[in-house]
C-alpha positions in Angstrom: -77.7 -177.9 103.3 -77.9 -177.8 100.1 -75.0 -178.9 96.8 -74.1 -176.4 94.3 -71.5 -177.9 92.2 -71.7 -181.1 89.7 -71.0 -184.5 91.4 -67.9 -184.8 89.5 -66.4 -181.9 91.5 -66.7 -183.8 94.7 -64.1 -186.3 94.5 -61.1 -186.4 96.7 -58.1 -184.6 95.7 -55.6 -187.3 94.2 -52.2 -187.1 95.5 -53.0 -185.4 98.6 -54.1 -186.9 101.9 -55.5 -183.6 101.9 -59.6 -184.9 101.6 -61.6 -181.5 101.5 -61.3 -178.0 102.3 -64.3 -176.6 104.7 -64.7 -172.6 105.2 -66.7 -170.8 107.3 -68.1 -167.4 105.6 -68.3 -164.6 107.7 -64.9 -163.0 108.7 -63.2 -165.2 106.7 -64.0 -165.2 103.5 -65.9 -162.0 103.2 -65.0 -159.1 105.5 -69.0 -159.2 107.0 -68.1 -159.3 110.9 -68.7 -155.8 110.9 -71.9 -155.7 109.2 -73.4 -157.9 111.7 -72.1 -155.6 114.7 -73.6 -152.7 112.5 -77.1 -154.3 112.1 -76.6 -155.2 115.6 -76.6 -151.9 116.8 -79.0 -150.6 114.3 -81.6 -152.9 115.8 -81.0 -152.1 119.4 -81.1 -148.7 118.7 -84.6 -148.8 117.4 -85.5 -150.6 120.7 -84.3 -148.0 122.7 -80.6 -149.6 123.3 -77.0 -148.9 122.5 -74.4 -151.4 123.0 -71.3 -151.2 124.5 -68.3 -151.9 122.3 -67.1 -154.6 124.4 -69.7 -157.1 123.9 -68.6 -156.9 120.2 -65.9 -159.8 121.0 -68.6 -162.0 123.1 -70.8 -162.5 120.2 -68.7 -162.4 117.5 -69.0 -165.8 115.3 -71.4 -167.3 117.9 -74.8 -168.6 116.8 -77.2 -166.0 116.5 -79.8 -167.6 119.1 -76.6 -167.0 121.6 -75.6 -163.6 120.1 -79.2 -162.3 120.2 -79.9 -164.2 124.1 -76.7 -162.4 125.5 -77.7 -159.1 123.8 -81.3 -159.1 124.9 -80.1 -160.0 128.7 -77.2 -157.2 128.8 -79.6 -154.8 127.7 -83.0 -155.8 129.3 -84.8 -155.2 125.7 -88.8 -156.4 125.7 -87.7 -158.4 122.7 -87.5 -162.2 122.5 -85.2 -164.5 120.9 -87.0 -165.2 117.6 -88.2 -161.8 117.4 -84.8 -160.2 117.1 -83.0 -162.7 114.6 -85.8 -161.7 112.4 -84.9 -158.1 112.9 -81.0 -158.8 113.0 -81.3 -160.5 109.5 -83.4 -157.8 108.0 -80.9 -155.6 108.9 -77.4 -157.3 108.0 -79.2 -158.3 104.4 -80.3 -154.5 103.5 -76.5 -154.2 103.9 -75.4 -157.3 102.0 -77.7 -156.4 99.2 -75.3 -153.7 98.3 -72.4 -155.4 98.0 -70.4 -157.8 99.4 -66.6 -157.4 100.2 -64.0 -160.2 99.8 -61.6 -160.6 102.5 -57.7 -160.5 100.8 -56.7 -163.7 99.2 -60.4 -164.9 99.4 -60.9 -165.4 95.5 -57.4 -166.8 94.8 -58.0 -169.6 97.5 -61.3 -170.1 96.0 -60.0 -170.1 92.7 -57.2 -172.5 93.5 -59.5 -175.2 95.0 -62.1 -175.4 91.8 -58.9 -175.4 89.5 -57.4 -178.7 91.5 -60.8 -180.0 92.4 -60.7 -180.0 96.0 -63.9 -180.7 97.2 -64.8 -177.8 98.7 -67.6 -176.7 101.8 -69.0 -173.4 102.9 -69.8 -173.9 106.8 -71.5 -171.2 108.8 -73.3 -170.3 111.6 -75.5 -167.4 109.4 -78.6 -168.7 108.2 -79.4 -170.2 105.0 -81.4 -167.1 103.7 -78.1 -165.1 104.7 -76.2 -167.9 102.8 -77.7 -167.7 99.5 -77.3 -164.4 99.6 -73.5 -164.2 99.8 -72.8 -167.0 98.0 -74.1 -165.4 95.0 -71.2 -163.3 95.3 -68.8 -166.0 95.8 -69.7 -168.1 93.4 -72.0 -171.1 94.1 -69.8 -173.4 91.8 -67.0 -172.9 94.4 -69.1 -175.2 96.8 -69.7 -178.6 96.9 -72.3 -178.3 99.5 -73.1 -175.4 102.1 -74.2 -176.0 105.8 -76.7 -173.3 107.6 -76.3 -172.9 110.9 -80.5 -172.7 111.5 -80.5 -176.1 109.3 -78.4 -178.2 112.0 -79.7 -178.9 115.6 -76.3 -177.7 117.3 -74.3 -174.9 115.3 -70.8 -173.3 116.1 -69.0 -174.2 118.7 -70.4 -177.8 118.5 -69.2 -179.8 115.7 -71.9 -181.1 114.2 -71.7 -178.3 111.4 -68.2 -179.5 110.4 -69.3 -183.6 110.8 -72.2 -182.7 108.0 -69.9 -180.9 105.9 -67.3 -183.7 106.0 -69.7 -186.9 105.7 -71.9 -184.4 103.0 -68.3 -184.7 100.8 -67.2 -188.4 101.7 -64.3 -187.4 103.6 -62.7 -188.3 106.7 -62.9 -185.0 109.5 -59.2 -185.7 110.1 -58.7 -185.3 106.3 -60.0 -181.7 105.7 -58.8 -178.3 106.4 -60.6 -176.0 108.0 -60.1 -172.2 107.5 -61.9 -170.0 110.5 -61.7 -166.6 111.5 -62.7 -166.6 115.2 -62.4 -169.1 118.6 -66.1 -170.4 118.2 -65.2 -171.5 114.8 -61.8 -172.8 115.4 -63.4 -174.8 118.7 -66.5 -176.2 116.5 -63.8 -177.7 113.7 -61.1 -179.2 116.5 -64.1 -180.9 118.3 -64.9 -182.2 114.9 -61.5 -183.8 114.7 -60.5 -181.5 111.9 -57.5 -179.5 110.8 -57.4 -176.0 111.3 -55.8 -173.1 109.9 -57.1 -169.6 112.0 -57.1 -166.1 110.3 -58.7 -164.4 113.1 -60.6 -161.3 112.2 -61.7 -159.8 115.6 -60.5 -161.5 118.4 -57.2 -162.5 118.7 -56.6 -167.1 118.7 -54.2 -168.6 120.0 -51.6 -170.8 118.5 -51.4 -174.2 120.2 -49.7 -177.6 118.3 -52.4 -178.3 116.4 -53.5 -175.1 114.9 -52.2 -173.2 112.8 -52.9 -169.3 113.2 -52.0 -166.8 110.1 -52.5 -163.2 109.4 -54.2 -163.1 106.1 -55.8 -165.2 103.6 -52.9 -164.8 101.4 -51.1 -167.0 103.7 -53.0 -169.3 102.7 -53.1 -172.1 99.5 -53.5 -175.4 98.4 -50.1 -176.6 99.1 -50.3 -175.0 102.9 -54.0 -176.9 103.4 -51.9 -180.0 101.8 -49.1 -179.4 104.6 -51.8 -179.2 107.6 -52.7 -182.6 106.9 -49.6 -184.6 105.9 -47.9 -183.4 109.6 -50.7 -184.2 111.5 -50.3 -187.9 110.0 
């Protein structure tokens, strides 16, 4: 975990029962679900392996120890678990190293949040090498504080993730927003007591009462997080 932006940038949004803001990276605020299905495949493939299309939805936004367990297992690679996250990261940063795209809306949001000083967390289940990385792209001032999901003992679905991000920023979980883009996300940030807005970018989610599922990013601002909160209270 580590803090990017000047304590200063950290305090609670006045006005606002609204606390902090907490986003997940992959999927929802860069379009990268793909690359990981891409490096993936490109990995199998040099063991010998192609995957079927349909187990794209069963590891998307999981932790990669689960992805690369469920993989291994379907195809009956001689691979183990460490082994191939090693591989899988090679492979998705050789494609992150040329560029990164923004999902729609993704640098407005971000942009409206440092303007109002919303403290502000990245939360993901990618490692923290994979991290860096793209948050050079995004802008490291945009964040407060980033959590990894190989720096926590429990990642995505669990809450812990979202609990680090919210104590990391002094806020109450029922007090920040969370924007996610797939069902392990959204189920990691409602076991953390959070609010949650979902722009799913693979898999369909669910609407229920409290959840809140949109189409794009640019459904999504300030005064919308602001909303989440204020009717849940």
């Amino acid at each position: 975990m580590t803090s990017t932006v000047p304590q200063a940038l950290t305090r609670t949004a006045e006005g606002s029962a609204l606390q902090a803001v907490l986003l997940d990276m992959d999927g929802t605020l860069v379009d990268t679900e793909g690359f990981w299905w891409d490096a993936e495949r490109e990995a199998f493939a040099a063991l010998g392996h192609v995957l079927d299309e349909s187990w794209r939805d069963v590891v998307v936004g999981g932790p990669m120890t689960r992805s690369a367990a469920f993989l291994i297992e379907a195809t009956g690679a001689d691979i183990t678990v460490p082994e191939l996250t090693v591989l899988l990261n090679d492979h998705f940063e050789a494609r992150i190293s040329r560029g990164v795209p923004l999902m729609p809306g993704a640098a407005r949001l971000l942009a409206e949040l440092a303007e109002h000083r919303v403290p502000t967390a990245l939360v993901s289940a990618s490692h923290r090498r994979i991290i860096d990385e793209i948050v050079r792209s995004l802008g490291p001032e945009h964040f407060a504080l980033t959590v990894a999901g190989d720096e926590v003992a429990r990642t995505k679905p669990y809450p812990d993730p979202y609990l680090i991000a919210a104590r990391g920023l002094g806020a109450d979980p029922a007090r920040c927003a969370v924007v996610e883009d797939t069902a392990t996300g959204v189920a990691a940030a409602e076991a953390a007591g959070c609010r949650v807005v979902a722009v799913p970018s693979v898999a369909p989610i669910a609407a229920v009462d409290s959840r809140v599922v949109v189409g794009s990013l640019e459904d999504v601002d300030l005064a919308f997080l602001r909303t989440l909160i204020t009717r849940a209270n």
